[in-house]
PDB file of C-alpha atoms and ligand atoms in Angstrom:
ATOM      1  CA  MET A  27     -23.645-105.127  23.097  1.00 64.00           C
ATOM      2  CA  PRO A  28     -21.825-107.682  25.307  1.00 70.00           C
ATOM      3  CA  PHE A  29     -22.345-107.605  29.055  1.00 73.00           C
ATOM      4  CA  SER A  30     -19.816-105.569  30.980  1.00 71.00           C
ATOM      5  CA  PRO A  31     -17.623-107.741  33.236  1.00 69.00           C
ATOM      6  CA  SER A  32     -18.026-105.235  36.063  1.00 87.00           C
ATOM      7  CA  VAL A  33     -20.441-107.259  38.195  1.00 93.00           C
ATOM      8  CA  PHE A  34     -18.108-110.159  38.868  1.00 94.00           C
ATOM      9  CA  ALA A  35     -15.099-107.828  38.906  1.00 95.00           C
ATOM     10  CA  SER A  36     -16.661-105.951  41.813  1.00 96.00           C
ATOM     11  CA  PHE A  37     -16.209-109.061  43.983  1.00 98.00           C
ATOM     12  CA  ARG A  38     -12.439-109.137  43.306  1.00 98.00           C
ATOM     13  CA  LEU A  39      -9.896-108.173  45.958  1.00 98.00           C
ATOM     14  CA  ASP A  40      -6.827-107.995  43.723  1.00 98.00           C
ATOM     15  CA  GLY A  41      -3.947-106.101  45.291  1.00 98.00           C
ATOM     16  CA  GLU A  42      -5.671-105.983  48.671  1.00 98.00           C
ATOM     17  CA  ALA A  43      -4.719-107.483  52.022  1.00 98.00           C
ATOM     18  CA  ALA A  44      -7.110-109.200  54.425  1.00 98.00           C
ATOM     19  CA  LEU A  45      -6.837-110.583  57.942  1.00 99.00           C
ATOM     20  CA  ILE A  46      -9.140-113.269  59.330  1.00 98.00           C
ATOM     21  CA  THR A  47      -9.374-114.473  62.930  1.00 99.00           C
ATOM     22  CA  GLY A  48     -10.170-118.121  63.591  1.00 98.00           C
ATOM     23  CA  GLY A  49      -9.185-118.799  59.981  1.00 98.00           C
ATOM     24  CA  GLY A  50      -7.937-122.320  60.567  1.00 98.00           C
ATOM     25  CA  ALA A  51     -11.295-124.078  60.270  1.00 98.00           C
ATOM     26  CA  GLY A  52     -14.977-123.704  59.455  1.00 98.00           C
ATOM     27  CA  ILE A  53     -16.277-120.337  58.321  1.00 98.00           C
ATOM     28  CA  GLY A  54     -12.911-118.598  58.756  1.00 98.00           C
ATOM     29  CA  ARG A  55     -11.141-121.144  56.567  1.00 98.00           C
ATOM     30  CA  ALA A  56     -13.820-120.843  53.876  1.00 98.00           C
ATOM     31  CA  ALA A  57     -13.533-117.046  53.972  1.00 99.00           C
ATOM     32  CA  ALA A  58      -9.727-117.233  53.694  1.00 99.00           C
ATOM     33  CA  LEU A  59      -9.995-119.475  50.620  1.00 98.00           C
ATOM     34  CA  ALA A  60     -12.641-117.221  49.055  1.00 98.00           C
ATOM     35  CA  PHE A  61     -10.566-114.092  49.633  1.00 98.00           C
ATOM     36  CA  ALA A  62      -7.446-115.717  48.175  1.00 98.00           C
ATOM     37  CA  GLU A  63      -9.440-116.837  45.140  1.00 98.00           C
ATOM     38  CA  ALA A  64     -10.653-113.238  44.791  1.00 98.00           C
ATOM     39  CA  GLY A  65      -7.009-112.118  44.620  1.00 98.00           C
ATOM     40  CA  ALA A  66      -6.290-110.881  48.151  1.00 98.00           C
ATOM     41  CA  ALA A  67      -3.161-111.541  50.175  1.00 98.00           C
ATOM     42  CA  VAL A  68      -4.602-113.203  53.271  1.00 98.00           C
ATOM     43  CA  THR A  69      -3.262-113.302  56.816  1.00 98.00           C
ATOM     44  CA  VAL A  70      -4.830-116.420  58.278  1.00 98.00           C
ATOM     45  CA  THR A  71      -4.768-116.252  62.068  1.00 98.00           C
ATOM     46  CA  ASP A  72      -5.910-118.883  64.534  1.00 98.00           C
ATOM     47  CA  ILE A  73      -5.271-119.971  68.118  1.00 98.00           C
ATOM     48  CA  ASP A  74      -4.275-123.251  66.454  1.00 98.00           C
ATOM     49  CA  GLY A  75      -1.201-122.183  64.502  1.00 98.00           C
ATOM     50  CA  ALA A  76      -0.934-125.525  62.683  1.00 98.00           C
ATOM     51  CA  ALA A  77      -4.507-125.180  61.417  1.00 98.00           C
ATOM     52  CA  ALA A  78      -3.711-121.699  60.107  1.00 98.00           C
ATOM     53  CA  GLU A  79      -0.553-123.055  58.416  1.00 98.00           C
ATOM     54  CA  ALA A  80      -2.599-125.791  56.739  1.00 98.00           C
ATOM     55  CA  VAL A  81      -5.031-123.246  55.268  1.00 99.00           C
ATOM     56  CA  VAL A  82      -2.123-121.126  54.062  1.00 98.00           C
ATOM     57  CA  ALA A  83      -0.623-124.218  52.399  1.00 98.00           C
ATOM     58  CA  GLU A  84      -3.945-124.809  50.590  1.00 98.00           C
ATOM     59  CA  ILE A  85      -3.964-121.209  49.376  1.00 98.00           C
ATOM     60  CA  VAL A  86      -0.338-121.217  48.264  1.00 98.00           C
ATOM     61  CA  ASP A  87      -0.778-124.595  46.512  1.00 98.00           C
ATOM     62  CA  ALA A  88      -3.638-123.068  44.558  1.00 98.00           C
ATOM     63  CA  GLY A  89      -1.427-120.133  43.507  1.00 98.00           C
ATOM     64  CA  GLY A  90      -2.626-117.623  46.082  1.00 98.00           C
ATOM     65  CA  GLN A  91      -0.826-115.417  48.563  1.00 98.00           C
ATOM     66  CA  ALA A  92      -1.191-115.974  52.303  1.00 98.00           C
ATOM     67  CA  ARG A  93       0.591-115.971  55.609  1.00 98.00           C
ATOM     68  CA  ALA A  94      -0.238-117.768  58.861  1.00 98.00           C
ATOM     69  CA  MET A  95      -0.044-116.253  62.331  1.00 98.00           C
ATOM     70  CA  THR A  96      -0.927-117.758  65.685  1.00 98.00           C
ATOM     71  CA  LEU A  97      -3.463-115.553  67.458  1.00 98.00           C
ATOM     72  CA  ASP A  98      -5.615-116.149  70.510  1.00 98.00           C
ATOM     73  CA  VAL A  99      -8.216-113.390  70.352  1.00 98.00           C
ATOM     74  CA  ALA A 100      -8.775-113.655  74.103  1.00 98.00           C
ATOM     75  CA  ASP A 101      -5.429-111.846  74.425  1.00 98.00           C
ATOM     76  CA  GLU A 102      -5.724-108.135  73.635  1.00 98.00           C
ATOM     77  CA  ALA A 103      -1.982-107.552  73.306  1.00 98.00           C
ATOM     78  CA  GLU A 104      -1.739-110.419  70.815  1.00 98.00           C
ATOM     79  CA  ILE A 105      -4.502-108.928  68.675  1.00 98.00           C
ATOM     80  CA  VAL A 106      -2.814-105.533  68.640  1.00 98.00           C
ATOM     81  CA  ARG A 107       0.551-107.046  67.700  1.00 98.00           C
ATOM     82  CA  THR A 108      -0.896-109.326  65.034  1.00 98.00           C
ATOM     83  CA  VAL A 109      -2.928-106.640  63.265  1.00 98.00           C
ATOM     84  CA  HIS A 110       0.086-104.339  62.985  1.00 98.00           C
ATOM     85  CA  GLU A 111       2.453-107.132  61.940  1.00 98.00           C
ATOM     86  CA  ALA A 112       0.031-108.302  59.263  1.00 98.00           C
ATOM     87  CA  ALA A 113      -0.390-104.775  57.930  1.00 98.00           C
ATOM     88  CA  ALA A 114       3.397-104.349  57.855  1.00 97.00           C
ATOM     89  CA  GLU A 115       3.885-107.702  56.097  1.00 95.00           C
ATOM     90  CA  PHE A 116       1.662-106.840  53.128  1.00 96.00           C
ATOM     91  CA  GLY A 117       2.116-103.049  53.380  1.00 97.00           C
ATOM     92  CA  ARG A 118      -1.633-102.481  53.826  1.00 98.00           C
ATOM     93  CA  LEU A 119      -4.779-103.775  55.487  1.00 98.00           C
ATOM     94  CA  ASP A 120      -7.995-103.500  53.515  1.00 98.00           C
ATOM     95  CA  VAL A 121     -10.245-106.123  55.081  1.00 99.00           C
ATOM     96  CA  LEU A 122     -10.659-107.537  58.589  1.00 99.00           C
ATOM     97  CA  VAL A 123     -12.928-110.471  59.385  1.00 99.00           C
ATOM     98  CA  ASN A 124     -13.686-110.869  63.094  1.00 99.00           C
ATOM     99  CA  ASN A 125     -14.640-114.528  62.952  1.00 98.00           C
ATOM    100  CA  ALA A 126     -13.219-116.395  65.954  1.00 98.00           C
ATOM    101  CA  GLY A 127     -15.975-117.248  68.399  1.00 98.00           C
ATOM    102  CA  THR A 128     -16.931-119.488  71.262  1.00 98.00           C
ATOM    103  CA  ALA A 129     -19.966-120.541  73.324  1.00 97.00           C
ATOM    104  CA  LYS A 130     -20.760-121.698  76.847  1.00 96.00           C
ATOM    105  CA  ARG A 131     -23.992-123.635  76.643  1.00 96.00           C
ATOM    106  CA  VAL A 132     -25.115-124.038  80.242  1.00 97.00           C
ATOM    107  CA  PRO A 133     -28.255-123.047  82.114  1.00 98.00           C
ATOM    108  CA  THR A 134     -27.683-119.482  83.268  1.00 98.00           C
ATOM    109  CA  VAL A 135     -28.090-120.457  86.927  1.00 98.00           C
ATOM    110  CA  ASP A 136     -24.913-122.530  86.402  1.00 98.00           C
ATOM    111  CA  LEU A 137     -23.031-119.934  84.322  1.00 98.00           C
ATOM    112  CA  ASP A 138     -19.830-118.850  86.049  1.00 98.00           C
ATOM    113  CA  THR A 139     -19.055-115.172  85.678  1.00 98.00           C
ATOM    114  CA  ALA A 140     -15.543-116.118  84.537  1.00 98.00           C
ATOM    115  CA  ASP A 141     -17.016-118.174  81.672  1.00 98.00           C
ATOM    116  CA  TRP A 142     -19.367-115.307  80.792  1.00 98.00           C
ATOM    117  CA  ARG A 143     -16.384-112.934  80.657  1.00 98.00           C
ATOM    118  CA  ARG A 144     -14.401-115.335  78.468  1.00 98.00           C
ATOM    119  CA  VAL A 145     -17.241-115.524  75.919  1.00 98.00           C
ATOM    120  CA  LEU A 146     -17.489-111.730  76.056  1.00 98.00           C
ATOM    121  CA  ASP A 147     -13.739-111.360  75.488  1.00 98.00           C
ATOM    122  CA  ILE A 148     -13.624-113.715  72.502  1.00 98.00           C
ATOM    123  CA  ASN A 149     -16.933-112.895  70.796  1.00 98.00           C
ATOM    124  CA  LEU A 150     -17.188-109.164  71.441  1.00 98.00           C
ATOM    125  CA  THR A 151     -14.158-107.426  72.935  1.00 98.00           C
ATOM    126  CA  ALA A 152     -11.830-109.052  70.399  1.00 99.00           C
ATOM    127  CA  ALA A 153     -13.934-107.667  67.539  1.00 99.00           C
ATOM    128  CA  MET A 154     -13.757-104.157  69.018  1.00 99.00           C
ATOM    129  CA  VAL A 155      -9.996-104.388  69.611  1.00 99.00           C
ATOM    130  CA  GLY A 156      -9.294-105.873  66.175  1.00 99.00           C
ATOM    131  CA  SER A 157     -11.480-103.280  64.475  1.00 99.00           C
ATOM    132  CA  ARG A 158      -9.901-100.435  66.453  1.00 99.00           C
ATOM    133  CA  GLU A 159      -6.393-101.512  65.494  1.00 98.00           C
ATOM    134  CA  ALA A 160      -7.336-102.204  61.864  1.00 98.00           C
ATOM    135  CA  ALA A 161      -8.951 -98.765  61.637  1.00 98.00           C
ATOM    136  CA  LYS A 162      -5.590 -97.213  62.515  1.00 98.00           C
ATOM    137  CA  HIS A 163      -4.398 -98.493  59.132  1.00 98.00           C
ATOM    138  CA  MET A 164      -7.650 -98.143  57.194  1.00 98.00           C
ATOM    139  CA  LEU A 165      -8.532 -94.539  58.127  1.00 98.00           C
ATOM    140  CA  PRO A 166      -5.223 -93.022  56.969  1.00 98.00           C
ATOM    141  CA  ALA A 167      -5.491 -95.134  53.793  1.00 98.00           C
ATOM    142  CA  GLY A 168      -8.942 -93.733  53.032  1.00 98.00           C
ATOM    143  CA  GLY A 169     -11.012 -96.730  54.073  1.00 98.00           C
ATOM    144  CA  GLY A 170     -11.461-100.463  54.362  1.00 98.00           C
ATOM    145  CA  ARG A 171     -14.037-103.129  55.151  1.00 99.00           C
ATOM    146  CA  ILE A 172     -14.728-104.985  58.370  1.00 99.00           C
ATOM    147  CA  VAL A 173     -16.949-108.056  58.484  1.00 99.00           C
ATOM    148  CA  ASN A 174     -18.084-109.456  61.818  1.00 99.00           C
ATOM    149  CA  VAL A 175     -19.278-113.029  62.070  1.00 98.00           C
ATOM    150  CA  ALA A 176     -22.344-112.794  64.299  1.00 98.00           C
ATOM    151  CA  SER A 177     -25.096-115.441  64.360  1.00 98.00           C
ATOM    152  CA  ILE A 178     -28.834-115.901  64.052  1.00 98.00           C
ATOM    153  CA  MET A 179     -28.541-116.085  67.833  1.00 98.00           C
ATOM    154  CA  GLY A 180     -27.558-112.407  67.814  1.00 98.00           C
ATOM    155  CA  LEU A 181     -30.925-111.634  66.258  1.00 98.00           C
ATOM    156  CA  SER A 182     -33.122-113.974  68.269  1.00 96.00           C
ATOM    157  CA  GLY A 183     -33.355-115.501  71.717  1.00 92.00           C
ATOM    158  CA  GLY A 184     -32.792-119.080  70.631  1.00 89.00           C
ATOM    159  CA  GLY A 185     -34.975-121.306  72.736  1.00 85.00           C
ATOM    160  CA  LEU A 186     -33.704-124.791  71.890  1.00 95.00           C
ATOM    161  CA  TYR A 187     -31.066-124.773  74.670  1.00 96.00           C
ATOM    162  CA  PRO A 188     -29.592-122.232  77.123  1.00 96.00           C
ATOM    163  CA  ASN A 189     -26.714-120.168  75.708  1.00 97.00           C
ATOM    164  CA  ALA A 190     -27.112-116.680  77.205  1.00 97.00           C
ATOM    165  CA  ALA A 191     -23.511-115.498  76.926  1.00 98.00           C
ATOM    166  CA  TYR A 192     -23.425-116.394  73.227  1.00 98.00           C
ATOM    167  CA  HIS A 193     -26.745-114.634  72.533  1.00 98.00           C
ATOM    168  CA  ALA A 194     -25.699-111.540  74.454  1.00 98.00           C
ATOM    169  CA  THR A 195     -22.343-111.220  72.715  1.00 98.00           C
ATOM    170  CA  LYS A 196     -23.648-111.908  69.216  1.00 98.00           C
ATOM    171  CA  GLY A 197     -26.479-109.409  69.750  1.00 98.00           C
ATOM    172  CA  ALA A 198     -23.931-106.855  70.910  1.00 98.00           C
ATOM    173  CA  LEU A 199     -21.762-107.643  67.890  1.00 98.00           C
ATOM    174  CA  VAL A 200     -24.704-106.798  65.616  1.00 98.00           C
ATOM    175  CA  ASN A 201     -25.020-103.397  67.282  1.00 98.00           C
ATOM    176  CA  LEU A 202     -21.247-102.838  67.449  1.00 99.00           C
ATOM    177  CA  THR A 203     -21.394-103.351  63.681  1.00 99.00           C
ATOM    178  CA  ARG A 204     -23.944-100.543  63.371  1.00 98.00           C
ATOM    179  CA  ALA A 205     -22.068 -98.233  65.744  1.00 99.00           C
ATOM    180  CA  LEU A 206     -18.710 -98.629  63.994  1.00 99.00           C
ATOM    181  CA  ALA A 207     -20.382 -98.318  60.590  1.00 99.00           C
ATOM    182  CA  ALA A 208     -21.849 -94.983  61.650  1.00 98.00           C
ATOM    183  CA  GLU A 209     -18.623 -93.769  63.251  1.00 98.00           C
ATOM    184  CA  TRP A 210     -16.314 -94.710  60.404  1.00 99.00           C
ATOM    185  CA  ALA A 211     -18.488 -94.106  57.352  1.00 98.00           C
ATOM    186  CA  PRO A 212     -16.951 -90.645  56.879  1.00 98.00           C
ATOM    187  CA  GLY A 213     -13.528 -92.304  56.939  1.00 98.00           C
ATOM    188  CA  GLY A 214     -14.479 -94.781  54.229  1.00 98.00           C
ATOM    189  CA  ILE A 215     -14.612 -97.901  56.393  1.00 99.00           C
ATOM    190  CA  ARG A 216     -17.691-100.046  55.874  1.00 99.00           C
ATOM    191  CA  VAL A 217     -18.614-102.359  58.740  1.00 99.00           C
ATOM    192  CA  ASN A 218     -21.041-105.215  58.225  1.00 99.00           C
ATOM    193  CA  ALA A 219     -21.822-108.619  59.682  1.00 99.00           C
ATOM    194  CA  VAL A 220     -23.113-112.010  58.685  1.00 99.00           C
ATOM    195  CA  ALA A 221     -25.538-113.973  60.842  1.00 98.00           C
ATOM    196  CA  PRO A 222     -25.192-117.636  59.915  1.00 98.00           C
ATOM    197  CA  THR A 223     -27.465-120.447  60.993  1.00 98.00           C
ATOM    198  CA  PHE A 224     -26.061-123.730  62.372  1.00 98.00           C
ATOM    199  CA  LEU A 225     -23.097-125.382  60.668  1.00 98.00           C
ATOM    200  CA  LYS A 226     -21.568-128.789  61.302  1.00 95.00           C
ATOM    201  CA  THR A 227     -18.295-127.338  62.576  1.00 96.00           C
ATOM    202  CA  LYS A 228     -16.343-128.008  65.762  1.00 95.00           C
ATOM    203  CA  LEU A 229     -18.365-125.296  67.510  1.00 95.00           C
ATOM    204  CA  THR A 230     -21.525-127.414  67.290  1.00 96.00           C
ATOM    205  CA  GLU A 231     -19.869-130.826  67.802  1.00 95.00           C
ATOM    206  CA  LYS A 232     -21.297-131.298  71.316  1.00 94.00           C
ATOM    207  CA  LEU A 233     -24.792-130.198  70.274  1.00 94.00           C
ATOM    208  CA  ARG A 234     -24.770-132.670  67.402  1.00 96.00           C
ATOM    209  CA  GLU A 235     -24.083-135.616  69.730  1.00 96.00           C
ATOM    210  CA  ASP A 236     -27.824-135.448  70.432  1.00 97.00           C
ATOM    211  CA  PRO A 237     -29.777-136.655  67.363  1.00 97.00           C
ATOM    212  CA  ALA A 238     -32.978-135.146  68.767  1.00 97.00           C
ATOM    213  CA  MET A 239     -31.286-131.709  68.853  1.00 97.00           C
ATOM    214  CA  VAL A 240     -30.100-132.092  65.243  1.00 98.00           C
ATOM    215  CA  ALA A 241     -33.632-133.070  64.212  1.00 98.00           C
ATOM    216  CA  ALA A 242     -35.098-130.102  66.110  1.00 97.00           C
ATOM    217  CA  ILE A 243     -32.686-127.680  64.424  1.00 98.00           C
ATOM    218  CA  GLU A 244     -33.447-129.091  60.979  1.00 98.00           C
ATOM    219  CA  ALA A 245     -37.183-128.982  61.648  1.00 98.00           C
ATOM    220  CA  ARG A 246     -36.925-125.354  62.842  1.00 97.00           C
ATOM    221  CA  THR A 247     -35.060-124.342  59.644  1.00 98.00           C
ATOM    222  CA  PRO A 248     -37.258-123.672  56.586  1.00 98.00           C
ATOM    223  CA  LEU A 249     -34.557-125.033  54.241  1.00 98.00           C
ATOM    224  CA  GLY A 250     -34.382-128.094  56.511  1.00 98.00           C
ATOM    225  CA  ARG A 251     -30.635-128.468  57.012  1.00 98.00           C
ATOM    226  CA  PHE A 252     -27.424-127.058  58.485  1.00 98.00           C
ATOM    227  CA  ALA A 253     -25.344-124.619  56.381  1.00 98.00           C
ATOM    228  CA  GLU A 254     -21.938-125.386  54.874  1.00 98.00           C
ATOM    229  CA  PRO A 255     -18.992-123.015  55.455  1.00 98.00           C
ATOM    230  CA  ASP A 256     -18.793-122.330  51.707  1.00 98.00           C
ATOM    231  CA  GLU A 257     -22.402-121.146  51.822  1.00 98.00           C
ATOM    232  CA  VAL A 258     -21.387-118.451  54.310  1.00 98.00           C
ATOM    233  CA  SER A 259     -18.103-117.328  52.719  1.00 98.00           C
ATOM    234  CA  PRO A 260     -19.734-115.817  49.588  1.00 98.00           C
ATOM    235  CA  GLY A 261     -21.707-113.492  51.883  1.00 98.00           C
ATOM    236  CA  ILE A 262     -18.521-112.500  53.664  1.00 99.00           C
ATOM    237  CA  LEU A 263     -16.792-111.866  50.332  1.00 98.00           C
ATOM    238  CA  TYR A 264     -19.755-109.751  49.186  1.00 98.00           C
ATOM    239  CA  LEU A 265     -19.497-107.565  52.299  1.00 99.00           C
ATOM    240  CA  ALA A 266     -15.692-107.386  52.008  1.00 99.00           C
ATOM    241  CA  SER A 267     -15.686-106.281  48.384  1.00 98.00           C
ATOM    242  CA  ARG A 268     -16.798-103.384  46.181  1.00 97.00           C
ATOM    243  CA  ALA A 269     -19.879-105.443  45.335  1.00 98.00           C
ATOM    244  CA  SER A 270     -21.400-104.114  48.572  1.00 98.00           C
ATOM    245  CA  ALA A 271     -20.095-100.541  48.140  1.00 98.00           C
ATOM    246  CA  MET A 272     -23.393 -98.969  49.335  1.00 98.00           C
ATOM    247  CA  VAL A 273     -23.919-101.369  52.255  1.00 98.00           C
ATOM    248  CA  THR A 274     -22.797-100.561  55.783  1.00 99.00           C
ATOM    249  CA  GLY A 275     -24.051-101.314  59.280  1.00 99.00           C
ATOM    250  CA  HIS A 276     -25.932-104.309  57.905  1.00 99.00           C
ATOM    251  CA  THR A 277     -26.186-107.843  59.244  1.00 98.00           C
ATOM    252  CA  LEU A 278     -26.770-110.363  56.484  1.00 98.00           C
ATOM    253  CA  ALA A 279     -28.611-113.470  57.636  1.00 98.00           C
ATOM    254  CA  ILE A 280     -27.378-116.640  55.960  1.00 98.00           C
ATOM    255  CA  ASP A 281     -29.836-118.795  57.761  1.00 98.00           C
ATOM    256  CA  GLY A 282     -31.879-121.083  55.558  1.00 98.00           C
ATOM    257  CA  GLY A 283     -34.891-118.974  56.517  1.00 98.00           C
ATOM    258  CA  TRP A 284     -34.469-119.348  60.312  1.00 98.00           C
ATOM    259  CA  LEU A 285     -35.332-115.689  60.955  1.00 97.00           C
ATOM    260  CA  ALA A 286     -38.175-115.665  58.439  1.00 97.00           C
ATOM    261  CA  ILE A 287     -40.511-117.619  60.705  1.00 96.00           C
TER     262      ILE A 287
HETATM  263  N1  NAD B 321     -20.987-123.287  63.711  1.00 74.27           N
HETATM  264  C1  NAD B 321     -22.132-122.652  63.791  1.00 74.27           C
HETATM  265  O1  NAD B 321     -23.195-123.271  63.869  1.00 74.27           O
HETATM  266  C2  NAD B 321     -22.159-121.147  63.768  1.00 74.27           C
HETATM  267  C3  NAD B 321     -23.385-120.493  63.561  1.00 74.27           C
HETATM  268  C4  NAD B 321     -23.421-119.110  63.564  1.00 74.27           C
HETATM  269  C5  NAD B 321     -22.261-118.394  63.784  1.00 74.27           C
HETATM  270  N2  NAD B 321     -21.095-119.046  63.981  1.00 74.27           N
HETATM  271  C6  NAD B 321     -19.911-118.242  64.242  1.00 74.27           C
HETATM  272  O2  NAD B 321     -18.961-118.460  63.243  1.00 74.27           O
HETATM  273  C7  NAD B 321     -17.664-118.217  63.754  1.00 74.27           C
HETATM  274  C8  NAD B 321     -16.751-119.372  63.365  1.00 74.27           C
HETATM  275  O3  NAD B 321     -17.291-120.554  63.859  1.00 74.27           O
HETATM  276  P1  NAD B 321     -17.101-121.968  63.146  1.00 74.27           P
HETATM  277  O4  NAD B 321     -18.396-122.664  63.235  1.00 74.27           O
HETATM  278  O5  NAD B 321     -16.463-121.791  61.819  1.00 74.27           O
HETATM  279  O6  NAD B 321     -16.135-122.648  64.205  1.00 74.27           O
HETATM  280  P2  NAD B 321     -14.955-123.715  64.053  1.00 74.27           P
HETATM  281  O7  NAD B 321     -14.883-124.362  65.373  1.00 74.27           O
HETATM  282  O8  NAD B 321     -15.133-124.578  62.848  1.00 74.27           O
HETATM  283  O9  NAD B 321     -13.695-122.804  63.782  1.00 74.27           O
HETATM  284  C9  NAD B 321     -13.322-121.862  64.694  1.00 74.27           C
HETATM  285  C10 NAD B 321     -11.845-121.569  64.508  1.00 74.27           C
HETATM  286  O10 NAD B 321     -11.536-120.569  65.453  1.00 74.27           O
HETATM  287  C11 NAD B 321     -10.409-120.972  66.197  1.00 74.27           C
HETATM  288  N3  NAD B 321     -10.482-120.397  67.534  1.00 74.27           N
HETATM  289  C12 NAD B 321     -11.179-120.835  68.596  1.00 74.27           C
HETATM  290  N4  NAD B 321     -10.941-120.054  69.653  1.00 74.27           N
HETATM  291  C13 NAD B 321     -10.101-119.080  69.241  1.00 74.27           C
HETATM  292  C14 NAD B 321      -9.484-117.993  69.878  1.00 74.27           C
HETATM  293  N5  NAD B 321      -9.670-117.749  71.170  1.00 74.27           N
HETATM  294  N6  NAD B 321      -8.666-117.203  69.140  1.00 74.27           N
HETATM  295  C15 NAD B 321      -8.445-117.456  67.839  1.00 74.27           C
HETATM  296  N7  NAD B 321      -8.983-118.489  67.185  1.00 74.27           N
HETATM  297  C16 NAD B 321      -9.801-119.299  67.889  1.00 74.27           C
HETATM  298  C17 NAD B 321     -10.424-122.472  66.212  1.00 74.27           C
HETATM  299  O11 NAD B 321      -9.139-123.025  66.430  1.00 74.27           O
HETATM  300  C18 NAD B 321     -10.982-122.786  64.827  1.00 74.27           C
HETATM  301  O12 NAD B 321      -9.963-122.921  63.862  1.00 74.27           O
HETATM  302  C19 NAD B 321     -17.834-118.022  65.262  1.00 74.27           C
HETATM  303  O13 NAD B 321     -17.824-116.656  65.579  1.00 74.27           O
HETATM  304  C20 NAD B 321     -19.208-118.604  65.528  1.00 74.27           C
HETATM  305  O14 NAD B 321     -19.825-118.048  66.651  1.00 74.27           O
HETATM  306  C21 NAD B 321     -21.006-120.400  63.957  1.00 74.27           C
END
């Protein structure tokens, strides 16, 4: 008897609509491309509207369906407007990826409260607001999937350099993921997260100016290297699709073994 095609089919998002924040580069871009390849109509949002447009052009060139929207997730009203516009555009909203994130790597004795609040707004409050607004479409529709992009630093205290606001917000994002998963499971919304290790994206540009820091990160990582965005996007697609139908409240480490030691 031939194998059933159901395993790969369960990763498909045909006929579904997804929205990604910070989709113009790095992990968000890779997730947008993966979702489009899986058949979803993707709303690619980014504070950098041109970057979002460029990703949409890539998707459309490859035969996919996508739309770009400029969105700064530090602005609550913008998130609310964007989620509802995106849902109206494609007539549905099945998947939300809360991906946009930032860091303020300074010793905590030098950490301004305003900078702390900005990291909190972008890394944590935006995910709550986006999820809340998305749920207003998903719950009446019978469900949906939300994937939060956390970090290994949400599951550990770091130690290589000071980054308290990042650690605090990513740790809170891991537990927001559990709380929303529990709250919305009866409504059919699954909420999960990924916890990636270091990637060579813009977010880590400053860190990587120091070769000793790069060497320390590689030495600390069992697999001995940084991750690529397209090594994180398959995990996001898994959590966004029927392939993970029995998974909720989970944070999937994509970390080259960082958390194993
Ligand atoms: N790079 C890493 O090492 C790493 C590791 C673990 C987790 N993460 C997380 O992955 C997520 C994506 O990071 P990345 O490495 O792909 O970064 P990146 O810098 O490559 O891309 C981030 C994208 O988000 C956009 N962006 C920045 N601020 C925004 C805002 N206020 N509103 C909307 N969009 C905004 C940027 O324009 C950019 O296109 C973040 O949440 C980050 O914390 C990154």
